Short mmCIF file of N, CA and C in Angstrom, two decimals:
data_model
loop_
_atom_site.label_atom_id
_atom_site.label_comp_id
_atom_site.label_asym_id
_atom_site.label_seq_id
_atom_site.Cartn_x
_atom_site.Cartn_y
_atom_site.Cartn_z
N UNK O 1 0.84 -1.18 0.00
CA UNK O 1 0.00 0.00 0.00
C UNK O 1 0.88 1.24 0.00
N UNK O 2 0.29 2.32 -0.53
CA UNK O 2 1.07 3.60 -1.19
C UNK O 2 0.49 4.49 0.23
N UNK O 3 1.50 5.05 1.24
CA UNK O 3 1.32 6.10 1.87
C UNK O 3 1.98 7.60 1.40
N UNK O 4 1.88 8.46 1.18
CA UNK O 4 2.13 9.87 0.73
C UNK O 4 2.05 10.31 2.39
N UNK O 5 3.35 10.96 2.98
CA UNK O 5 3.54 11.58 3.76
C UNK O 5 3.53 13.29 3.30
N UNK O 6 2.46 13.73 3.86
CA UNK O 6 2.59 15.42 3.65
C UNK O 6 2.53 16.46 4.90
N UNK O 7 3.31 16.56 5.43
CA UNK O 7 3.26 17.17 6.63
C UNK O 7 3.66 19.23 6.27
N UNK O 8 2.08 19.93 7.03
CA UNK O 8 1.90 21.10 6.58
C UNK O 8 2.28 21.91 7.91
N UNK O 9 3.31 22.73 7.45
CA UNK O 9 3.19 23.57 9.03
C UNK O 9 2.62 25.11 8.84
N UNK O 10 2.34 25.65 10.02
CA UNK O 10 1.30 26.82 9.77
C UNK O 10 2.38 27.54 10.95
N UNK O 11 2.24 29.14 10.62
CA UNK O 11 2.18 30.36 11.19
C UNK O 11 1.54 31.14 11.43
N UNK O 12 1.81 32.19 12.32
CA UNK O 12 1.00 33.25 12.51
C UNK O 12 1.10 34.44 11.12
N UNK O 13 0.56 35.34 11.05
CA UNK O 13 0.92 36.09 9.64
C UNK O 13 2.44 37.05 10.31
N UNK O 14 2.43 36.95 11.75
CA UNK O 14 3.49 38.09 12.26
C UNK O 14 4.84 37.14 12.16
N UNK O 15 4.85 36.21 12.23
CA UNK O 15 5.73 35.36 12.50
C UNK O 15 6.40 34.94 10.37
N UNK O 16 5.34 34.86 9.80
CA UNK O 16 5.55 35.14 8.37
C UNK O 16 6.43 36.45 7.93
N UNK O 17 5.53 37.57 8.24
CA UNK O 17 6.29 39.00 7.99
C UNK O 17 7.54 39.04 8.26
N UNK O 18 8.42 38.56 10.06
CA UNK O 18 9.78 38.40 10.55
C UNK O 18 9.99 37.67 9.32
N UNK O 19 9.75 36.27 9.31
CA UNK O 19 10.68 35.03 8.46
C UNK O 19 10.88 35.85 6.74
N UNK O 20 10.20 36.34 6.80
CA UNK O 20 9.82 36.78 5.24
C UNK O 20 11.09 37.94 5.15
N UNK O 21 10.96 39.02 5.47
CA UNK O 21 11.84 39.78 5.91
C UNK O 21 13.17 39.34 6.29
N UNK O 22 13.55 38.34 6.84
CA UNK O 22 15.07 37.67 7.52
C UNK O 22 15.36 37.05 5.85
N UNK O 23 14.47 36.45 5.08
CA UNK O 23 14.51 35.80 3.85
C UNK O 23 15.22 36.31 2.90
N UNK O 24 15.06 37.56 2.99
CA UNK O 24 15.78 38.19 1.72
C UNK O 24 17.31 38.28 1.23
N UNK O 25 18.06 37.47 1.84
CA UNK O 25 19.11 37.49 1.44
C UNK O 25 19.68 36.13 0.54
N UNK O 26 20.19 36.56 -0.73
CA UNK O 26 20.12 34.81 -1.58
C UNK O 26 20.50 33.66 -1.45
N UNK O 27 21.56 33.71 -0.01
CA UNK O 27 21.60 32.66 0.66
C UNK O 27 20.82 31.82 1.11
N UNK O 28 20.09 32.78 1.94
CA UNK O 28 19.18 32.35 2.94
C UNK O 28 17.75 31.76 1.24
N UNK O 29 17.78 32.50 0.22
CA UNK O 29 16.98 32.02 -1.07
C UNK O 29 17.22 30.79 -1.42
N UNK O 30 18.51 30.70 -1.09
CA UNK O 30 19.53 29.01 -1.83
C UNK O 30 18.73 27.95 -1.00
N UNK O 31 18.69 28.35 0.42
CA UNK O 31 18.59 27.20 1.21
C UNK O 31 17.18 27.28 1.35
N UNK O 32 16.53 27.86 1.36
CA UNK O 32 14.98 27.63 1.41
C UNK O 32 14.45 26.81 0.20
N UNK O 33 15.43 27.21 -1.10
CA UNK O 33 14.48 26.31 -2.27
C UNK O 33 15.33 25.02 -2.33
N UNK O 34 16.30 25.06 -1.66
CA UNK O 34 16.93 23.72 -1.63
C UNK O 34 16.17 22.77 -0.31
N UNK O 35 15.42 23.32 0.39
CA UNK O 35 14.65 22.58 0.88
C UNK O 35 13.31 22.14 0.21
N UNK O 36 12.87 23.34 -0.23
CA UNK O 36 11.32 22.66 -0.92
C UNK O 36 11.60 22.03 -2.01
N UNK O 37 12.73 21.88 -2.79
CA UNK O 37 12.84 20.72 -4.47
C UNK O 37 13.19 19.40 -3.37
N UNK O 38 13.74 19.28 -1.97
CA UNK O 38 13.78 18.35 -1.59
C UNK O 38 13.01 17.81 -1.16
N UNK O 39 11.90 18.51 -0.01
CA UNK O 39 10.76 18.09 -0.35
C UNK O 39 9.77 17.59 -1.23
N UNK O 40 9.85 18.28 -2.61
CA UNK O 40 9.19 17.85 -4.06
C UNK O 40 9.99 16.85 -4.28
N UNK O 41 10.87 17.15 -4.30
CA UNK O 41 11.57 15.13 -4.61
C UNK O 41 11.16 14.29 -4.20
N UNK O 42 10.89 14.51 -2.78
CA UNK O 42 10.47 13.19 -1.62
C UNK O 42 8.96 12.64 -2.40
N UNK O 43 7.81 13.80 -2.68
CA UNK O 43 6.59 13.59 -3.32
C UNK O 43 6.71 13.19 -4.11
N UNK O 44 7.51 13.32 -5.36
CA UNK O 44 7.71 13.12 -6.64
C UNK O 44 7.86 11.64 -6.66
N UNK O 45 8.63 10.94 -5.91
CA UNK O 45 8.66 9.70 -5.47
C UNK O 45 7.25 8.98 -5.27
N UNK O 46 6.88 9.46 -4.57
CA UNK O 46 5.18 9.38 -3.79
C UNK O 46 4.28 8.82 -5.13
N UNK O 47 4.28 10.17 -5.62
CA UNK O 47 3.14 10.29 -6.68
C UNK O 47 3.63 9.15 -8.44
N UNK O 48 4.92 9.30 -8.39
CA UNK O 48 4.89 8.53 -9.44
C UNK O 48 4.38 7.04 -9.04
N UNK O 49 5.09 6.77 -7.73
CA UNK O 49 4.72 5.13 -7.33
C UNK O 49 3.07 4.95 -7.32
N UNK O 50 2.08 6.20 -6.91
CA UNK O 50 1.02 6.14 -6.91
C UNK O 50 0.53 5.83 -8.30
N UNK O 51 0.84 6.52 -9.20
CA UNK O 51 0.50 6.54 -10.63
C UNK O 51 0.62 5.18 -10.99
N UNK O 52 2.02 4.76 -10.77
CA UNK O 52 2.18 3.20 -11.53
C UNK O 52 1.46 1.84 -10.96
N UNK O 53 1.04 2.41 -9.48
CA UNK O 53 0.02 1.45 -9.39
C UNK O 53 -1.01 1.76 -9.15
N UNK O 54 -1.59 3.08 -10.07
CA UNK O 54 -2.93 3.23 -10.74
C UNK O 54 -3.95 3.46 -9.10
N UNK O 55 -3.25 4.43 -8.32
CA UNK O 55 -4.17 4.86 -7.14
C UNK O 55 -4.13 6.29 -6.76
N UNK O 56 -5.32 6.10 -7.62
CA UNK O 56 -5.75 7.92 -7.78
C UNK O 56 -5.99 8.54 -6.71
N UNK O 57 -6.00 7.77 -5.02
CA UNK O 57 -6.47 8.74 -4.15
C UNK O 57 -5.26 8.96 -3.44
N UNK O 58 -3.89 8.78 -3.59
CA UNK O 58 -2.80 8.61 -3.39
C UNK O 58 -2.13 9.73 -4.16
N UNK O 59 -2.27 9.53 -5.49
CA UNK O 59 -1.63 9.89 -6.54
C UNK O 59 -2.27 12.32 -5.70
N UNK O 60 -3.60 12.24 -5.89
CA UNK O 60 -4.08 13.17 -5.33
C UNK O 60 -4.24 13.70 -4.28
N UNK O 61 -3.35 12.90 -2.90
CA UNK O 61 -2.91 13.36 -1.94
C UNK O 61 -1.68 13.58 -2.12
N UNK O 62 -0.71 13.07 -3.10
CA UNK O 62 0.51 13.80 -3.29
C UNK O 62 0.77 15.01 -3.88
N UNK O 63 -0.31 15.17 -4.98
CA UNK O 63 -0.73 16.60 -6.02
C UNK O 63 -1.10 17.75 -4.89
N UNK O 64 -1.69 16.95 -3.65
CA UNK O 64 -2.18 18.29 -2.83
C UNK O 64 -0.66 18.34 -2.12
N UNK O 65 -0.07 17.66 -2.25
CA UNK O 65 1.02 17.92 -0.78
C UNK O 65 2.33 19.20 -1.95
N UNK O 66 2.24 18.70 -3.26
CA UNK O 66 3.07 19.43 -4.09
C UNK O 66 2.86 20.33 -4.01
N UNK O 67 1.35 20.88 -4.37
CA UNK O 67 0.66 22.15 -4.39
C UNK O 67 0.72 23.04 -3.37
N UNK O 68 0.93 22.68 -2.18
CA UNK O 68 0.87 22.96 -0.61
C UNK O 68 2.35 23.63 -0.73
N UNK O 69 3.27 22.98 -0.94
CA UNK O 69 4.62 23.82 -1.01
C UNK O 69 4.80 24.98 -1.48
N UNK O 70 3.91 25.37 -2.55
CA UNK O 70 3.98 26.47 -3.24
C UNK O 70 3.18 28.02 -2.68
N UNK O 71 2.74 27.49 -1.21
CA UNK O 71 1.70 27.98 -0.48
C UNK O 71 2.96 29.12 0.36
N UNK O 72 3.87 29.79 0.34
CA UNK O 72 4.76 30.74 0.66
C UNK O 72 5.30 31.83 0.12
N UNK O 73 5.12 32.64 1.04
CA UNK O 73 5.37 34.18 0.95
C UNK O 73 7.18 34.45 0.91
N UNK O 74 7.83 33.42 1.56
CA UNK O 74 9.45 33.46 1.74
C UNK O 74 10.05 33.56 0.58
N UNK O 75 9.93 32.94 -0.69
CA UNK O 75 10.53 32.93 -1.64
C UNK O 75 10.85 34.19 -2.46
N UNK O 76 11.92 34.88 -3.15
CA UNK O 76 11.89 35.70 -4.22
C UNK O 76 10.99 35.41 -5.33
N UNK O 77 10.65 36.24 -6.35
CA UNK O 77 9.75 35.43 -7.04
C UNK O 77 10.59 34.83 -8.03
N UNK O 78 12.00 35.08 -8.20
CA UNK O 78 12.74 34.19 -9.33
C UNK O 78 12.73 32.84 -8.23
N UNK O 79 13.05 32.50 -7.21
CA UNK O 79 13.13 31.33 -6.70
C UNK O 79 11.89 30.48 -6.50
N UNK O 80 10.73 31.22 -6.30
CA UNK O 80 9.55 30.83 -6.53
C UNK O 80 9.27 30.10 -8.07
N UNK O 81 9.79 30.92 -9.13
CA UNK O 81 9.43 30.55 -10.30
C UNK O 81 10.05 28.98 -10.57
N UNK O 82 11.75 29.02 -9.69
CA UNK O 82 12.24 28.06 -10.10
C UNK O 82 11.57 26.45 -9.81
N UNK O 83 10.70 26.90 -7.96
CA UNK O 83 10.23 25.63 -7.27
C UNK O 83 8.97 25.37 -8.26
N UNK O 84 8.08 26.22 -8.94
CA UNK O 84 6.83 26.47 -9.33
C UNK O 84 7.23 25.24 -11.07
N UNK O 85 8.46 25.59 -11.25
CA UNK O 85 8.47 24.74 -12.12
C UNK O 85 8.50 23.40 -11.97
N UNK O 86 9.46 23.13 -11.11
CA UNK O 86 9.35 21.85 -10.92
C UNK O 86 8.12 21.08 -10.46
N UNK O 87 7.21 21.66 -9.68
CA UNK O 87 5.60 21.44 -9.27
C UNK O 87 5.15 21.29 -10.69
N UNK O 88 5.20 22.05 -11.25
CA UNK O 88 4.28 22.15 -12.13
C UNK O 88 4.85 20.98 -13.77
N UNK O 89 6.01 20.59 -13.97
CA UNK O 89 6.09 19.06 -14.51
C UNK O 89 5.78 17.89 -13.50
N UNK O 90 5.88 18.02 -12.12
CA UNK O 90 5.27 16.63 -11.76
C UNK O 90 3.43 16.96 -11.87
N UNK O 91 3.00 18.00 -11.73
CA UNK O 91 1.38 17.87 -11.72
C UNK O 91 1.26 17.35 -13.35
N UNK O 92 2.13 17.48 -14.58
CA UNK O 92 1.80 17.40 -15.65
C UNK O 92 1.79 15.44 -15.53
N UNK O 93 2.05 15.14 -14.93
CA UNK O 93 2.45 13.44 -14.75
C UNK O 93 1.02 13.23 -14.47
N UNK O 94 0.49 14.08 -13.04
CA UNK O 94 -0.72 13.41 -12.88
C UNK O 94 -2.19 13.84 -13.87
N UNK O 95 -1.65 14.63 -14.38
CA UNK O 95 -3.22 15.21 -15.20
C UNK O 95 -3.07 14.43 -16.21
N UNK O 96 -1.47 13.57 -16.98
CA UNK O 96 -1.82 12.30 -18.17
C UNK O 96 -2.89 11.34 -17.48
N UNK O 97 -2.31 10.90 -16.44
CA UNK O 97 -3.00 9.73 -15.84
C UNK O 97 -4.06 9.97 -15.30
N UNK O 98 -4.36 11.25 -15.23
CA UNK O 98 -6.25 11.40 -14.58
C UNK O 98 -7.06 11.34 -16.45
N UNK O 99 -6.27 11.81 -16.87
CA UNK O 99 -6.19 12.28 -18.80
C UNK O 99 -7.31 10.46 -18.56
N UNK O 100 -5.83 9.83 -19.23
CA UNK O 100 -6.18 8.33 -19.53
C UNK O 100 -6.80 7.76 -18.75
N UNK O 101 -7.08 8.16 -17.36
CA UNK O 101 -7.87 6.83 -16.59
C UNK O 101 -9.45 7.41 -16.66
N UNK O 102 -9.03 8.64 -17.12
CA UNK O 102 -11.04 9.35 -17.44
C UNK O 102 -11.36 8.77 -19.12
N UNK O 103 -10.26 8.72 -19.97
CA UNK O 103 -10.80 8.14 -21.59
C UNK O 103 -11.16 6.41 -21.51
N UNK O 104 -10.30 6.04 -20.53
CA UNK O 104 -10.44 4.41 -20.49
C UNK O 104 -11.92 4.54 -20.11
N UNK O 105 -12.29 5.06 -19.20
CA UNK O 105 -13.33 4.45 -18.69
C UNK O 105 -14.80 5.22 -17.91
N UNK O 106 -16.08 5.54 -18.44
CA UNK O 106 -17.08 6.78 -17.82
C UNK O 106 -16.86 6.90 -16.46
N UNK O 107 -17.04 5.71 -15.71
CA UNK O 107 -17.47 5.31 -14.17
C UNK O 107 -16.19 6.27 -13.82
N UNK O 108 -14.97 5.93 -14.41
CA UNK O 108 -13.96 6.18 -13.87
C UNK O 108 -13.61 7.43 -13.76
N UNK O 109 -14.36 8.34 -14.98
CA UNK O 109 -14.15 9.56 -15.07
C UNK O 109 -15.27 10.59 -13.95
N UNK O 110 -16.12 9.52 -13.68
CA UNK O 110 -17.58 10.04 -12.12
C UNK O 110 -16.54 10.18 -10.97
N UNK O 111 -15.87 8.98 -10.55
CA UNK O 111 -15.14 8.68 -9.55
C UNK O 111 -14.22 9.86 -9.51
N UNK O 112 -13.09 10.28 -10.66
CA UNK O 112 -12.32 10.88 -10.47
C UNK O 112 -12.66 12.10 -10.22
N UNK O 113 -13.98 12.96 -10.70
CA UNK O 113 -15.43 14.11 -9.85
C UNK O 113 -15.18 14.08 -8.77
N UNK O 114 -15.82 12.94 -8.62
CA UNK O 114 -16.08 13.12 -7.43
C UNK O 114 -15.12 13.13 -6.13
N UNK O 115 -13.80 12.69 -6.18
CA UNK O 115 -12.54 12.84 -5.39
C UNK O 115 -12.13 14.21 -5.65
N UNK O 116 -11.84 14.80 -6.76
CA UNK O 116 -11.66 15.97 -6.93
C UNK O 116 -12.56 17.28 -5.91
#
């Protein structure tokens, strides 16, 4: 069985503004997006294994956990652009396979509605 670990942490918005502000230096840019592509790696893992064994509610708890990363104010927006890319070729993985598992089959394309 396919578990997708997505663990979300939350702030206050004041506690954002400090971190956000301390952020701006491209060091401190290096190591923040060198954490979230590592994170997206870890998913990327997740979601392909989900895909290949064809479990869409897996596959779409990893799409939310990708998507979730992109949920920050810390980034420059060139470093943003850079993480945003990489999100955005693994979501292209799962929209083939929502693609094909909605043409294979009607029921399948209700089901995938209705999880959505």
């Amino acid at each position: 069985s396919h578990v997708c670990v997505c663990v979300c942490v939350c702030a206050c918005a004041a506690d954002l503004d400090v971190m956000a502000a301390s952020a701006a230096a491209p060091l401190d840019q290096e190591s923040l997006l060198e954490d979230a592509l590592g994170f997206v790696a870890e998913q990327r893992v997740h979601l392909r294994k989900a895909i290949h064994e064809q479990d869409l509610k897996a596959a779409l708890r990893c799409a939310a956990c990708l998507t979730n990363e992109l949920r920050t104010s810390l980034l420059a927006i060139e470093t943003y652009y850079k993480l945003y890319a990489v999100v955005f070729v693994e979501l292209q993985h799962l929209a083939s396979f929502v693609t094909h598992a909605a043409h294979k089959d009607e029921t399948e394309a209700l089901k995938i509605y209705e999880l959505v």
